[in-house]
mmCIF file of C-alpha atoms in Angstrom:
data_model
loop_
_atom_site.group_PDB
_atom_site.id
_atom_site.type_symbol
_atom_site.label_atom_id
_atom_site.label_comp_id
_atom_site.label_asym_id
_atom_site.label_seq_id
_atom_site.Cartn_x
_atom_site.Cartn_y
_atom_site.Cartn_z
ATOM 1 C CA THR J 136 0.574 0.458 0.322
ATOM 2 C CA THR J 137 0.943 3.455 -0.810
ATOM 3 C CA PRO J 138 0.094 6.551 1.268
ATOM 4 C CA SER J 139 -1.822 8.815 -0.607
ATOM 5 C CA THR J 140 -0.503 12.532 -1.109
ATOM 6 C CA LEU J 141 -3.242 15.320 0.235
ATOM 7 C CA CYS J 142 -0.977 18.319 -0.973
ATOM 8 C CA VAL J 143 -2.279 22.159 0.405
ATOM 9 C CA LEU J 144 -0.658 24.894 -0.471
ATOM 10 C CA GLY J 145 0.343 27.706 1.587
ATOM 11 C CA PRO J 146 2.259 30.882 0.413
ATOM 12 C CA ARG J 147 5.132 29.451 -2.784
ATOM 13 C CA GLY J 148 7.714 32.086 -0.919
ATOM 14 C CA PRO J 149 8.111 30.809 2.730
ATOM 15 C CA MET J 150 5.986 28.003 2.767
ATOM 16 C CA GLU J 151 4.518 24.803 1.311
ATOM 17 C CA SER J 152 2.165 22.283 3.477
ATOM 18 C CA LYS J 153 1.095 18.733 2.537
ATOM 19 C CA VAL J 154 -1.028 16.060 4.209
ATOM 20 C CA MET J 155 0.163 12.429 3.873
ATOM 21 C CA CYS J 156 -2.463 9.683 4.493
ATOM 22 C CA PHE J 157 -0.953 6.567 5.779
ATOM 23 C CA HIS J 158 -4.064 3.481 4.465
ATOM 24 C CA PRO J 159 -7.198 3.598 2.735
ATOM 25 C CA TRP J 160 -9.118 1.808 5.524
ATOM 26 C CA SER J 161 -10.157 5.050 7.891
ATOM 27 C CA ASP J 162 -9.005 3.067 10.900
ATOM 28 C CA MET J 163 -6.076 1.485 10.459
ATOM 29 C CA THR J 164 -2.827 3.414 12.377
ATOM 30 C CA LEU J 165 0.253 2.404 11.811
ATOM 31 C CA PRO J 166 1.055 -0.277 14.999
ATOM 32 C CA LEU J 167 -2.042 -2.036 13.268
ATOM 33 C CA MET J 168 -0.064 -2.081 9.355
ATOM 34 C CA SER J 169 2.337 -4.305 8.341
ATOM 35 C CA VAL J 170 5.859 -3.764 8.019
ATOM 36 C CA PRO J 171 5.918 -3.682 4.070
ATOM 37 C CA GLU J 172 3.085 -1.104 4.852
ATOM 38 C CA ILE J 173 5.276 1.207 7.330
ATOM 39 C CA ARG J 174 8.252 0.810 4.910
ATOM 40 C CA ALA J 175 6.120 2.590 2.044
ATOM 41 C CA VAL J 176 5.299 5.591 4.876
ATOM 42 C CA VAL J 177 8.849 5.559 5.439
ATOM 43 C CA ASP J 178 9.549 6.254 1.780
ATOM 44 C CA ALA J 179 7.143 8.216 1.788
ATOM 45 C CA TRP J 180 8.882 10.732 4.238
ATOM 46 C CA ALA J 181 12.091 10.468 2.635
ATOM 47 C CA SER J 182 10.779 11.511 -0.694
ATOM 48 C CA VAL J 183 8.952 14.692 0.313
ATOM 49 C CA THR J 184 12.023 15.531 2.157
ATOM 50 C CA GLU J 185 13.996 15.553 -0.844
ATOM 51 C CA GLU J 186 11.142 17.328 -2.853
ATOM 52 C CA LEU J 187 10.231 19.918 -1.337
ATOM 53 C CA GLY J 188 14.195 20.049 0.320
ATOM 54 C CA VAL J 189 14.948 21.345 -3.391
ATOM 55 C CA GLN J 190 13.454 24.451 -2.340
ATOM 56 C CA TYR J 191 12.963 24.443 1.445
ATOM 57 C CA PRO J 192 15.551 24.902 4.175
ATOM 58 C CA TRP J 193 13.843 23.288 6.369
ATOM 59 C CA VAL J 194 11.180 20.360 6.230
ATOM 60 C CA GLN J 195 9.282 19.568 9.198
ATOM 61 C CA ILE J 196 7.621 16.226 9.255
ATOM 62 C CA PHE J 197 4.855 15.632 11.969
ATOM 63 C CA GLU J 198 1.926 13.432 13.065
ATOM 64 C CA ASN J 199 -0.629 14.559 15.704
ATOM 65 C CA LYS J 200 -2.597 10.919 17.064
ATOM 66 C CA GLY J 201 -5.770 11.232 18.614
ATOM 67 C CA ALA J 202 -7.935 13.907 19.550
ATOM 68 C CA MET J 203 -6.461 14.496 22.500
ATOM 69 C CA MET J 204 -3.463 15.485 20.912
ATOM 70 C CA GLY J 205 -5.555 18.355 18.342
ATOM 71 C CA CYS J 206 -5.915 15.943 15.883
ATOM 72 C CA SER J 207 -10.313 17.097 14.208
ATOM 73 C CA ASN J 208 -9.370 14.376 11.114
ATOM 74 C CA PRO J 209 -9.763 10.605 12.525
ATOM 75 C CA HIS J 210 -8.305 9.007 9.880
ATOM 76 C CA PRO J 211 -4.607 8.387 10.172
ATOM 77 C CA HIS J 212 -2.410 11.140 8.803
ATOM 78 C CA CYS J 213 1.220 13.079 9.355
ATOM 79 C CA GLN J 214 1.715 16.218 7.777
ATOM 80 C CA VAL J 215 4.631 18.050 5.945
ATOM 81 C CA TRP J 216 5.550 21.916 6.738
ATOM 82 C CA ALA J 217 8.200 22.860 4.719
ATOM 83 C CA SER J 218 9.640 27.216 5.353
ATOM 84 C CA SER J 219 12.110 29.342 4.511
ATOM 85 C CA PHE J 220 13.256 29.872 7.113
ATOM 86 C CA LEU J 221 14.426 26.921 10.504
ATOM 87 C CA PRO J 222 11.909 27.191 13.356
ATOM 88 C CA ASP J 223 13.015 27.930 16.501
ATOM 89 C CA ILE J 224 13.485 24.153 17.955
ATOM 90 C CA ALA J 225 15.616 23.955 14.605
ATOM 91 C CA GLN J 226 17.739 27.397 15.618
ATOM 92 C CA ARG J 227 17.912 24.923 19.471
ATOM 93 C CA GLU J 228 19.328 22.218 17.996
ATOM 94 C CA GLU J 229 21.355 23.366 14.962
ATOM 95 C CA ARG J 230 23.504 25.296 18.255
ATOM 96 C CA SER J 231 24.127 22.477 20.465
ATOM 97 C CA GLN J 232 24.806 19.890 17.899
ATOM 98 C CA GLN J 233 27.290 22.664 15.866
ATOM 99 C CA ALA J 234 28.945 23.274 19.694
ATOM 100 C CA TYR J 235 28.768 19.660 20.893
ATOM 101 C CA GLN J 236 30.306 18.618 17.209
ATOM 102 C CA SER J 237 33.704 22.373 17.637
ATOM 103 C CA GLN J 238 34.151 21.098 20.975
ATOM 104 C CA HIS J 239 34.086 17.320 20.323
ATOM 105 C CA GLY J 240 34.711 16.264 17.257
ATOM 106 C CA GLU J 241 32.041 14.786 17.039
ATOM 107 C CA PRO J 242 28.379 14.693 16.546
ATOM 108 C CA LEU J 243 26.433 14.845 20.363
ATOM 109 C CA LEU J 244 23.463 12.718 19.184
ATOM 110 C CA MET J 245 26.550 9.666 18.656
ATOM 111 C CA GLU J 246 27.598 9.711 21.592
ATOM 112 C CA TYR J 247 24.696 10.249 23.569
ATOM 113 C CA SER J 248 23.734 6.668 21.722
ATOM 114 C CA ARG J 249 26.878 5.350 23.030
ATOM 115 C CA GLN J 250 26.183 7.037 26.643
ATOM 116 C CA GLU J 251 22.627 5.051 26.994
ATOM 117 C CA LEU J 252 24.000 2.331 25.180
ATOM 118 C CA LEU J 253 26.246 1.366 27.798
ATOM 119 C CA ARG J 254 23.485 2.972 30.544
ATOM 120 C CA LYS J 255 21.219 0.788 29.358
ATOM 121 C CA GLU J 256 18.125 2.211 31.798
ATOM 122 C CA ARG J 257 16.578 4.322 29.343
ATOM 123 C CA LEU J 258 16.584 2.219 26.408
ATOM 124 C CA VAL J 259 13.590 1.143 25.486
ATOM 125 C CA LEU J 260 14.274 -0.811 22.167
ATOM 126 C CA THR J 261 17.174 -1.837 20.129
ATOM 127 C CA SER J 262 17.934 -2.946 16.636
ATOM 128 C CA GLU J 263 20.988 -3.568 14.290
ATOM 129 C CA HIS J 264 20.170 -0.011 13.178
ATOM 130 C CA TRP J 265 18.178 1.627 15.454
ATOM 131 C CA LEU J 266 17.519 2.826 18.919
ATOM 132 C CA VAL J 267 14.837 3.857 21.228
ATOM 133 C CA LEU J 268 15.460 5.606 24.276
ATOM 134 C CA VAL J 269 13.580 7.553 26.689
ATOM 135 C CA PRO J 270 15.505 10.515 27.264
ATOM 136 C CA PHE J 271 17.235 11.937 30.217
ATOM 137 C CA TRP J 272 15.828 15.452 29.577
ATOM 138 C CA ALA J 273 12.263 14.094 28.579
ATOM 139 C CA VAL J 274 9.197 16.461 29.970
ATOM 140 C CA TRP J 275 5.867 13.898 29.209
ATOM 141 C CA PRO J 276 5.479 10.733 30.433
ATOM 142 C CA TYR J 277 6.013 8.348 28.467
ATOM 143 C CA GLN J 278 8.864 10.549 25.979
ATOM 144 C CA THR J 279 10.845 8.953 23.516
ATOM 145 C CA LEU J 280 13.785 9.471 21.107
ATOM 146 C CA LEU J 281 14.010 7.480 18.603
ATOM 147 C CA LEU J 282 17.806 7.505 17.038
ATOM 148 C CA PRO J 283 19.738 5.587 13.685
ATOM 149 C CA ARG J 284 22.533 3.818 15.495
ATOM 150 C CA ARG J 285 25.003 4.879 12.140
ATOM 151 C CA HIS J 286 26.016 9.000 11.382
ATOM 152 C CA VAL J 287 22.684 10.030 9.202
ATOM 153 C CA ARG J 288 21.786 13.122 8.245
ATOM 154 C CA ARG J 289 18.251 13.115 6.526
ATOM 155 C CA LEU J 290 15.929 10.369 5.852
ATOM 156 C CA PRO J 291 16.442 10.277 2.251
ATOM 157 C CA GLU J 292 19.882 9.132 3.565
ATOM 158 C CA LEU J 293 18.939 5.623 4.614
ATOM 159 C CA THR J 294 19.963 2.841 2.796
ATOM 160 C CA PRO J 295 16.938 -0.037 2.278
ATOM 161 C CA ALA J 296 18.022 -1.994 5.052
ATOM 162 C CA GLU J 297 17.712 0.405 7.386
ATOM 163 C CA ARG J 298 14.057 1.232 6.093
ATOM 164 C CA ASP J 299 13.325 -1.663 6.608
ATOM 165 C CA ASP J 300 14.193 -2.283 10.784
ATOM 166 C CA LEU J 301 13.279 1.310 11.308
ATOM 167 C CA ALA J 302 9.494 0.250 9.671
ATOM 168 C CA SER J 303 9.549 -2.876 12.054
ATOM 169 C CA ILE J 304 10.937 -0.822 14.988
ATOM 170 C CA MET J 305 8.373 1.625 14.749
ATOM 171 C CA LYS J 306 5.780 -0.635 14.431
ATOM 172 C CA LYS J 307 6.812 -2.636 17.896
ATOM 173 C CA LEU J 308 7.285 0.881 19.639
ATOM 174 C CA LEU J 309 3.714 1.938 18.583
ATOM 175 C CA THR J 310 2.618 -1.280 20.026
ATOM 176 C CA LYS J 311 3.965 -0.790 23.062
ATOM 177 C CA TYR J 312 2.592 2.264 23.414
ATOM 178 C CA ASP J 313 -1.064 1.034 22.727
ATOM 179 C CA ASN J 314 -0.330 -1.709 25.583
ATOM 180 C CA LEU J 315 0.250 0.447 27.573
ATOM 181 C CA PHE J 316 -3.207 1.543 28.572
ATOM 182 C CA GLU J 317 -4.964 -1.017 26.456
ATOM 183 C CA THR J 318 -6.251 2.620 23.804
ATOM 184 C CA SER J 319 -5.183 3.874 20.230
ATOM 185 C CA PHE J 320 -2.625 5.750 22.179
ATOM 186 C CA PRO J 321 -2.327 9.623 21.513
ATOM 187 C CA TYR J 322 0.715 11.229 20.462
ATOM 188 C CA SER J 323 2.245 14.580 18.404
ATOM 189 C CA MET J 324 5.744 13.101 17.187
ATOM 190 C CA GLY J 325 8.069 14.253 14.273
ATOM 191 C CA TRP J 326 11.761 14.008 12.156
ATOM 192 C CA HIS J 327 14.339 16.185 12.846
ATOM 193 C CA GLY J 328 17.078 15.980 10.074
ATOM 194 C CA ALA J 329 20.089 18.634 8.922
ATOM 195 C CA PRO J 330 18.798 22.344 7.202
ATOM 196 C CA THR J 331 17.772 21.120 3.404
ATOM 197 C CA GLY J 332 17.656 24.241 0.236
ATOM 198 C CA SER J 333 20.504 26.385 -0.761
ATOM 199 C CA GLU J 334 22.436 25.615 2.312
ATOM 200 C CA ALA J 335 22.157 21.521 1.565
ATOM 201 C CA GLY J 336 25.431 21.572 0.264
ATOM 202 C CA ALA J 337 27.316 22.853 3.219
ATOM 203 C CA ASN J 338 29.092 20.653 6.469
ATOM 204 C CA TRP J 339 26.470 19.310 8.523
ATOM 205 C CA ASP J 340 28.634 16.799 10.075
ATOM 206 C CA HIS J 341 26.898 17.856 13.239
ATOM 207 C CA TRP J 342 23.960 17.067 12.813
ATOM 208 C CA GLN J 343 21.356 13.733 13.165
ATOM 209 C CA LEU J 344 19.035 12.335 12.196
ATOM 210 C CA HIS J 345 16.366 11.393 14.956
ATOM 211 C CA ALA J 346 12.566 11.652 15.486
ATOM 212 C CA HIS J 347 10.432 12.686 19.355
ATOM 213 C CA TYR J 348 8.028 10.887 20.050
ATOM 214 C CA TYR J 349 5.328 13.168 22.653
ATOM 215 C CA PRO J 350 2.291 11.492 24.262
ATOM 216 C CA PRO J 351 0.471 13.047 26.899
ATOM 217 C CA LEU J 352 -0.881 9.860 28.997
ATOM 218 C CA LEU J 353 0.117 9.607 32.280
ATOM 219 C CA ARG J 354 -1.894 6.879 34.493
ATOM 220 C CA SER J 355 -4.516 5.472 31.871
ATOM 221 C CA ALA J 356 -6.472 5.811 28.737
ATOM 222 C CA THR J 357 -8.322 8.898 29.833
ATOM 223 C CA VAL J 358 -5.996 10.586 32.342
ATOM 224 C CA ARG J 359 -3.685 13.156 30.831
ATOM 225 C CA LYS J 360 -0.332 14.880 31.698
ATOM 226 C CA PHE J 361 -0.854 18.895 31.815
ATOM 227 C CA MET J 362 1.711 21.698 31.671
ATOM 228 C CA VAL J 363 0.250 24.255 33.555
ATOM 229 C CA GLY J 364 1.424 25.717 36.757
ATOM 230 C CA TYR J 365 4.897 25.894 37.884
ATOM 231 C CA GLU J 366 5.674 24.107 34.810
ATOM 232 C CA MET J 367 4.546 26.295 32.597
ATOM 233 C CA LEU J 368 5.829 29.544 33.957
ATOM 234 C CA ALA J 369 9.076 28.157 36.415
ATOM 235 C CA GLN J 370 9.981 24.475 35.326
ATOM 236 C CA ALA J 371 8.678 21.067 34.056
ATOM 237 C CA GLN J 372 8.208 18.452 36.546
ATOM 238 C CA ARG J 373 8.305 14.454 35.684
ATOM 239 C CA ASP J 374 5.888 12.325 37.077
ATOM 240 C CA LEU J 375 7.701 8.960 37.302
ATOM 241 C CA THR J 376 11.809 9.053 36.683
ATOM 242 C CA PRO J 377 12.864 8.300 32.091
ATOM 243 C CA GLU J 378 14.494 4.935 33.581
ATOM 244 C CA GLN J 379 11.387 4.127 34.987
ATOM 245 C CA ALA J 380 8.697 4.960 32.223
ATOM 246 C CA ALA J 381 11.664 3.198 30.405
ATOM 247 C CA GLU J 382 11.083 -0.358 32.043
ATOM 248 C CA ARG J 383 7.264 -0.071 32.045
ATOM 249 C CA LEU J 384 7.369 0.245 27.654
ATOM 250 C CA ARG J 385 10.759 -2.171 27.984
ATOM 251 C CA ALA J 386 8.171 -4.619 29.482
ATOM 252 C CA LEU J 387 4.764 -4.620 27.236
ATOM 253 C CA PRO J 388 4.592 -7.111 24.548
ATOM 254 C CA GLU J 389 5.120 -6.447 21.122
ATOM 255 C CA VAL J 390 2.050 -7.972 19.922
ATOM 256 C CA HIS J 391 -0.980 -5.585 19.727
ATOM 257 C CA TYR J 392 -3.396 -6.044 22.648
ATOM 258 C CA SER J 393 -6.468 -6.402 20.400
ATOM 259 C CA LEU J 394 -5.441 -8.858 18.203
ATOM 260 C CA GLY J 395 -6.772 -11.988 19.128
ATOM 261 C CA GLN J 396 -5.358 -15.213 20.356
ATOM 262 C CA LYS J 397 -4.518 -16.721 16.966
ATOM 263 C CA ASP J 398 -3.251 -13.034 15.453
ATOM 264 C CA ARG J 399 -1.251 -13.017 18.689
ATOM 265 C CA GLU J 400 0.138 -16.087 17.924
ATOM 266 C CA THR J 401 0.848 -15.524 14.128
ATOM 267 C CA ALA J 402 2.432 -11.740 14.810
ATOM 268 C CA ALA J 403 4.269 -13.756 17.370
ATOM 269 C CA ILE J 404 5.984 -15.897 14.758
ATOM 270 C CA ALA J 405 6.665 -13.179 12.196
#
């Protein structure tokens, strides 16, 4: 299944946006799709990054899943916004990664991956080409960071094997999310890669491709964390430690809770 893309154009100068539907079935979210179907989504992400990256310096791929995260259309989909400027968060990541590379001679997130692999306590999933962890700076209860093991700057640079493995580890992560409270787990997620556009040829070796997952649920399918009061005005507070969150996610099965026993056995074998 190839993801369908509905193009919605903004002003041609500063910004352009697209909506990408994941699957023709209206209720088929990513964790319920097959690995080859998710691989098609990965390829579409890489393709749209390449397409819009010819003109725009920043291509932001993101998914808002669930009404709790403001998603008004129930059909599983993501969005792509391309802009003629680096947004604020991209600028902060650029400064941090550039400063670390200048001081230590290697990408910040490559070294961070090595440290987390050594400690193991914040790891959720690992595979041949990817790892998922709860970063030590996480403020959402089950926030995760998805990282390639190899130094990769942008999505189009991923090899076929890395794309297959990405589809597999995404399915496992999102299945764990759904299994946590046995619900279609809401979240906002997005990819951050090196800038593109007219500056694509510059040296961006300090950048490491990564994806952020920000899920709001805290204690159940209906109880979410709110960022209010002290957290908005002073400092975010952890409701459980990153290590506790990672441990809970690690312990969850990788077969979706909604599958019947026969389907569970088939999925486990696969």
